[in-house]
PDB file of C-alpha atoms in Angstrom:
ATOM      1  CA  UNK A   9       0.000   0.000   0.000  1.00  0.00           C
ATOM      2  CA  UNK A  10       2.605   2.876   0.842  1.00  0.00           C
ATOM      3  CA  UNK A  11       4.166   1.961  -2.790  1.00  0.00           C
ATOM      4  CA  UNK A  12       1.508   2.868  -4.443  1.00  0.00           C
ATOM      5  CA  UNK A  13       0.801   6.263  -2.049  1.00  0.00           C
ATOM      6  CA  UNK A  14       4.455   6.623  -2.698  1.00  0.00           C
ATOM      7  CA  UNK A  15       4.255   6.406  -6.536  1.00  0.00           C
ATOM      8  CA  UNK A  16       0.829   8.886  -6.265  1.00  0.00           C
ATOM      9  CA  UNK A  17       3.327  11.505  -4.517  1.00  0.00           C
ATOM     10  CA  UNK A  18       5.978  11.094  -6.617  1.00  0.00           C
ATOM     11  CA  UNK A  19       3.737  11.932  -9.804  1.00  0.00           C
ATOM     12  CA  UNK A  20       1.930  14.576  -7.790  1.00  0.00           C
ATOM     13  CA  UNK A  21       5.927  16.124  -6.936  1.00  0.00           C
ATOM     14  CA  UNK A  22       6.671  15.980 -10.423  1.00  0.00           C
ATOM     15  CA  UNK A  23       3.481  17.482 -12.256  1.00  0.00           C
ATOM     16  CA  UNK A  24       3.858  20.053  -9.853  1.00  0.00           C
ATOM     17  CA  UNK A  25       7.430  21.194 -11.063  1.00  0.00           C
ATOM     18  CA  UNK A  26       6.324  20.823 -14.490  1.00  0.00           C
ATOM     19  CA  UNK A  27       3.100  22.674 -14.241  1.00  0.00           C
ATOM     20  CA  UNK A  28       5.394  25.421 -12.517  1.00  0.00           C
ATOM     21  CA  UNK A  29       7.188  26.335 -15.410  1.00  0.00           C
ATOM     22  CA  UNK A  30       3.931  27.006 -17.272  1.00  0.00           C
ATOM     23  CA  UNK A  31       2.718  30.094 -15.238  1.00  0.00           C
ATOM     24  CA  UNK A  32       4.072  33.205 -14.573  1.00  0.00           C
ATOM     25  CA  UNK A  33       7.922  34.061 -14.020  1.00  0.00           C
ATOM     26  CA  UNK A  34       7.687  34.629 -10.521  1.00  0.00           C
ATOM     27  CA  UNK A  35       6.030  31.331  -9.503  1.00  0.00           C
ATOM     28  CA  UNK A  36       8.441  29.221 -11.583  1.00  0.00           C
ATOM     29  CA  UNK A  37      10.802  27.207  -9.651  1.00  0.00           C
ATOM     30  CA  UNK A  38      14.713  27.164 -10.332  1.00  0.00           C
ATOM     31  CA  UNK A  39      16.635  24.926 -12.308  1.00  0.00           C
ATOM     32  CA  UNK A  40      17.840  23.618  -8.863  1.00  0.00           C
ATOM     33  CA  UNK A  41      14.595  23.275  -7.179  1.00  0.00           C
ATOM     34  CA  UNK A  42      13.223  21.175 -10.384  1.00  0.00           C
ATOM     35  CA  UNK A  43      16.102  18.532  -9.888  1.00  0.00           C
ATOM     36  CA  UNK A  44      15.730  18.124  -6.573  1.00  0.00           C
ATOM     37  CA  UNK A  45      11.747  17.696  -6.885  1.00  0.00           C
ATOM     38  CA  UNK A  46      12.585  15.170  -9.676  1.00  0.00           C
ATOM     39  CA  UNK A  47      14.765  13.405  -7.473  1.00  0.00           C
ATOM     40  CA  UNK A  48      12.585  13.035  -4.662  1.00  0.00           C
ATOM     41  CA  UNK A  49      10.262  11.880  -7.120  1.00  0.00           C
ATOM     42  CA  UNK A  50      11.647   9.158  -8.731  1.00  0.00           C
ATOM     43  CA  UNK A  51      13.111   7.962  -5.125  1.00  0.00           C
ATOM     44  CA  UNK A  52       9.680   8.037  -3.867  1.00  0.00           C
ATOM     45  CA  UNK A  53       8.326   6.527  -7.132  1.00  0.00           C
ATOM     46  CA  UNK A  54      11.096   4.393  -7.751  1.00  0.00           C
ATOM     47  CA  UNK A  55      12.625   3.487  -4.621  1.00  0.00           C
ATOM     48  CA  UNK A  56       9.823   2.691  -2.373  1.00  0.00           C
ATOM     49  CA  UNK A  57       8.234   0.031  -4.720  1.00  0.00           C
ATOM     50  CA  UNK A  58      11.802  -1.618  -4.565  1.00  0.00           C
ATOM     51  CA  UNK A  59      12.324  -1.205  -0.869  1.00  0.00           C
ATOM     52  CA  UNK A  60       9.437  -2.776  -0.428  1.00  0.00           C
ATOM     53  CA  UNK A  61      10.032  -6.344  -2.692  1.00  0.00           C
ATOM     54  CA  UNK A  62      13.663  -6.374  -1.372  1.00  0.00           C
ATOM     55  CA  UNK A  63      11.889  -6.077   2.549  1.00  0.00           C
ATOM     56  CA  UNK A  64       9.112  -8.910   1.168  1.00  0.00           C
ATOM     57  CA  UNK A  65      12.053 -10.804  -0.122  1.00  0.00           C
ATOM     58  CA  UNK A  66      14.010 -10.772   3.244  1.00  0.00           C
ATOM     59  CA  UNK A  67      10.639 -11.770   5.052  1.00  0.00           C
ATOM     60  CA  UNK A  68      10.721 -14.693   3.141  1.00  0.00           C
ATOM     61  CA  UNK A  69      13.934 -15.885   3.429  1.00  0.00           C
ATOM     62  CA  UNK A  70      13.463 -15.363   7.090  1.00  0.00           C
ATOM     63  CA  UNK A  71      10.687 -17.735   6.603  1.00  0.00           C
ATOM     64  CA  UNK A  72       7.637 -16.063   6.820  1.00  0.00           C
ATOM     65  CA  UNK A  73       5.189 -16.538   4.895  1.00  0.00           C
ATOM     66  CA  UNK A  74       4.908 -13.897   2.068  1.00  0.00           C
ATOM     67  CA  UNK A  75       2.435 -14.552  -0.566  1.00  0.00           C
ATOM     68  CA  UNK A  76       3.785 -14.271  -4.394  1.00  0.00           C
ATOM     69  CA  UNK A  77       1.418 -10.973  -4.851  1.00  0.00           C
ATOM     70  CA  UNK A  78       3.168  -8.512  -2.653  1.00  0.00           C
ATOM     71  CA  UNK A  79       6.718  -8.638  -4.732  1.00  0.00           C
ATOM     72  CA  UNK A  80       4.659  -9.027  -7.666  1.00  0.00           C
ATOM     73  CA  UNK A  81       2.954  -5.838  -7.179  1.00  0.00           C
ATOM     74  CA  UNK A  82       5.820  -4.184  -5.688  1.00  0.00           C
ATOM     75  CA  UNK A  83       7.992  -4.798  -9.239  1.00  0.00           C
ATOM     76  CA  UNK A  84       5.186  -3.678 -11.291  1.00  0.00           C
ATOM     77  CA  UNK A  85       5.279   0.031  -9.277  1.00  0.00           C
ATOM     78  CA  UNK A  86       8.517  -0.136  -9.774  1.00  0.00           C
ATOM     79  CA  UNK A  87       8.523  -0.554 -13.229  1.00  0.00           C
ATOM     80  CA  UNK A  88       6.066   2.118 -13.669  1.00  0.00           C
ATOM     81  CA  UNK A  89       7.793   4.424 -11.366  1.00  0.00           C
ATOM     82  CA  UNK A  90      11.133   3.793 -13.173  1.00  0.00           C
ATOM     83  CA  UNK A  91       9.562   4.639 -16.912  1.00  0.00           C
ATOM     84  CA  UNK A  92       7.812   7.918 -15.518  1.00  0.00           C
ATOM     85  CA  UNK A  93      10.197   9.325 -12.631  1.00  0.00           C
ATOM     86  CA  UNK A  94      13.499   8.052 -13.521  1.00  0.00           C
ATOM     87  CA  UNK A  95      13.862   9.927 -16.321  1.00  0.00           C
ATOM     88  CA  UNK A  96      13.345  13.311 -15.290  1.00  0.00           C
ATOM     89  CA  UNK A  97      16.145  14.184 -13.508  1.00  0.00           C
ATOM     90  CA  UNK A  98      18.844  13.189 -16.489  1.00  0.00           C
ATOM     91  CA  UNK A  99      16.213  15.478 -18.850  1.00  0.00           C
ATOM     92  CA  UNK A 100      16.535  18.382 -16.194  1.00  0.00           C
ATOM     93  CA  UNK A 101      20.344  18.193 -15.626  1.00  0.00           C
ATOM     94  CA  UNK A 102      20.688  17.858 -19.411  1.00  0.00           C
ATOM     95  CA  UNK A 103      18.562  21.151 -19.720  1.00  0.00           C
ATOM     96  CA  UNK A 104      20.683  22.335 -16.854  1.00  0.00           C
ATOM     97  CA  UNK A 105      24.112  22.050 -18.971  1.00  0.00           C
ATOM     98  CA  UNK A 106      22.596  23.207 -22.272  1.00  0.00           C
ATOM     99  CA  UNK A 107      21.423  26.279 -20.565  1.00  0.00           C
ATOM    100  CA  UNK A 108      24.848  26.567 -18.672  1.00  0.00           C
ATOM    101  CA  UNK A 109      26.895  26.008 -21.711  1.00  0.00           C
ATOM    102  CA  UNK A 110      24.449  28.876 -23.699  1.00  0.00           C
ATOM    103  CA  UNK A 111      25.188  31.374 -21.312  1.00  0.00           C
ATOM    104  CA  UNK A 112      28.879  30.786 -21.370  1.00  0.00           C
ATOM    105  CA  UNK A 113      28.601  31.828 -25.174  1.00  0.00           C
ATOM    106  CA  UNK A 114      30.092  35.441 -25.759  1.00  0.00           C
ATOM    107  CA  UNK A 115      27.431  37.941 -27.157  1.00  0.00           C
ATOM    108  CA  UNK A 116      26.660  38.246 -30.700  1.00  0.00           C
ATOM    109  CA  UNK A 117      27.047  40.850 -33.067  1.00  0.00           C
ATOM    110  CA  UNK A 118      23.243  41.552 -33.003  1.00  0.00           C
ATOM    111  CA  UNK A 119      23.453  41.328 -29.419  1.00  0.00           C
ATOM    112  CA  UNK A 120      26.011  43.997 -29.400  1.00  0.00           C
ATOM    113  CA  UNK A 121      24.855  46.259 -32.216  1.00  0.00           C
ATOM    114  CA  UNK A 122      22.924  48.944 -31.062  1.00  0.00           C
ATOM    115  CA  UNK A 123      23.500  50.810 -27.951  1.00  0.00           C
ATOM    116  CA  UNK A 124      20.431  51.339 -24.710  1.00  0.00           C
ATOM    117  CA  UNK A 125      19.921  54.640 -26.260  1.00  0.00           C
ATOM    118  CA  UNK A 126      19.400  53.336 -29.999  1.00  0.00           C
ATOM    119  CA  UNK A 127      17.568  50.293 -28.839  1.00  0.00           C
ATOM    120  CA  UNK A 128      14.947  52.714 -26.737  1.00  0.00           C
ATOM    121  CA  UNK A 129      14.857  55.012 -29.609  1.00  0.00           C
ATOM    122  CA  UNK A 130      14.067  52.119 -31.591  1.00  0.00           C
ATOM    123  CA  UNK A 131      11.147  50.631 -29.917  1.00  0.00           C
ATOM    124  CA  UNK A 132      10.009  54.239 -30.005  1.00  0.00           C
ATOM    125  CA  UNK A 133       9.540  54.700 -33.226  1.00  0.00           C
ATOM    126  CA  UNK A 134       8.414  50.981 -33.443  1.00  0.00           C
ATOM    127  CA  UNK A 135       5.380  51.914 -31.025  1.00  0.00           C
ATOM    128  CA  UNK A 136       4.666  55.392 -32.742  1.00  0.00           C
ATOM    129  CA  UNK A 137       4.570  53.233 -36.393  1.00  0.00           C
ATOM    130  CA  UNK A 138       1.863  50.364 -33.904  1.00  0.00           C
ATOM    131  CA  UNK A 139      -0.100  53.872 -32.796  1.00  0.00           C
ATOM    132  CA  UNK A 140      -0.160  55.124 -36.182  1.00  0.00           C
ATOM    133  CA  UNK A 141      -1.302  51.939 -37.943  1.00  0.00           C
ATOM    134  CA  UNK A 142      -4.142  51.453 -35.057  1.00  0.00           C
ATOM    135  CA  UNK A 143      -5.349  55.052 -36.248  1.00  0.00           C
ATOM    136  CA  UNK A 144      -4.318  57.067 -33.388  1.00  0.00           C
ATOM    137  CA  UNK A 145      -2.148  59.869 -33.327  1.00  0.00           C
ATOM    138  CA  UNK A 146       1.230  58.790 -31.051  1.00  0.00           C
ATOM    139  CA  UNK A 147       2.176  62.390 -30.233  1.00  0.00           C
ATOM    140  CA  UNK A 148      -1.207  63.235 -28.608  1.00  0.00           C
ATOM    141  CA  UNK A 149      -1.589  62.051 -24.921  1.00  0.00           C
ATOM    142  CA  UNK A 150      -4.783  60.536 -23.622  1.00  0.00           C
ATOM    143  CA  UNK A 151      -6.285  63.303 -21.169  1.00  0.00           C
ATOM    144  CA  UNK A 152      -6.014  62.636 -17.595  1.00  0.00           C
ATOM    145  CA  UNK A 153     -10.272  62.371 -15.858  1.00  0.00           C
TER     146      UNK A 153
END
């Protein structure tokens, strides 16, 4: 019974991180804080299941009786636990180094083109050419009620 709670929590841990990094900046969690949710994850979804047939396994080399089920359940969470949970932390600390080695890249020459002062003046007349093409005049300010 706990493997399967344990799986359940482990899937619940690991939507949550994923689900995280589809709202809003602020409520995203780091890079770091995704890994370690994975890992906890996939020990909870992974580990239990197999703590639990090597403990049914000992029982019954102890010899108690342990029916065939128990293990038999206990691989099959296992099994699903490894295909779902396992994975995600190697996919995270792979996004980890790509993102890593990225930034480590010098800037680019359209990176390093245009000064703040051009860029500004550039979105500037980018949102005066919007205005215009909306049919408002940019120059005029709304009046204040």
């Amino acid at each position: 019974m706990s493997s399967i709670i344990a799986l359940f929590v482990g899937w619940w841990l690991a939507l949550a991180s994923i689900l995280s990094t589809a709202g809003p900046w602020s409520g995203r969690w780091s890079d770091g804080g995704m890994i370690l949710a994975y890992l906890i994850a996939a020990a909870l979804g992974f580990g239990v299941p197999i703590w639990g047939f090597v403990s049914l396994r000992r029982e019954r080399r102890d010899g108690r009786s342990v029916r065939i089920v128990g293990p038999t359940v206990c691989l099959l969470l296992a099994a699903l636990g490894g295909v779902t949970l396992l994975p995600l932390p190697f996919f995270q600390g792979a996004h980890m180094a790509s993102d890593a080695a990225e930034r480590a890249q010098p800037p680019t020459d359209g990176e390093t083109a245009r000064t703040v002062a051009e860029a500004e003046e550039e979105l500037r007349s980018l949102g005066d050419r919007v205005v215009a093409a909306m049919g408002r005049d940019s120059s005029r300010r709304r009046p204040s009620s």
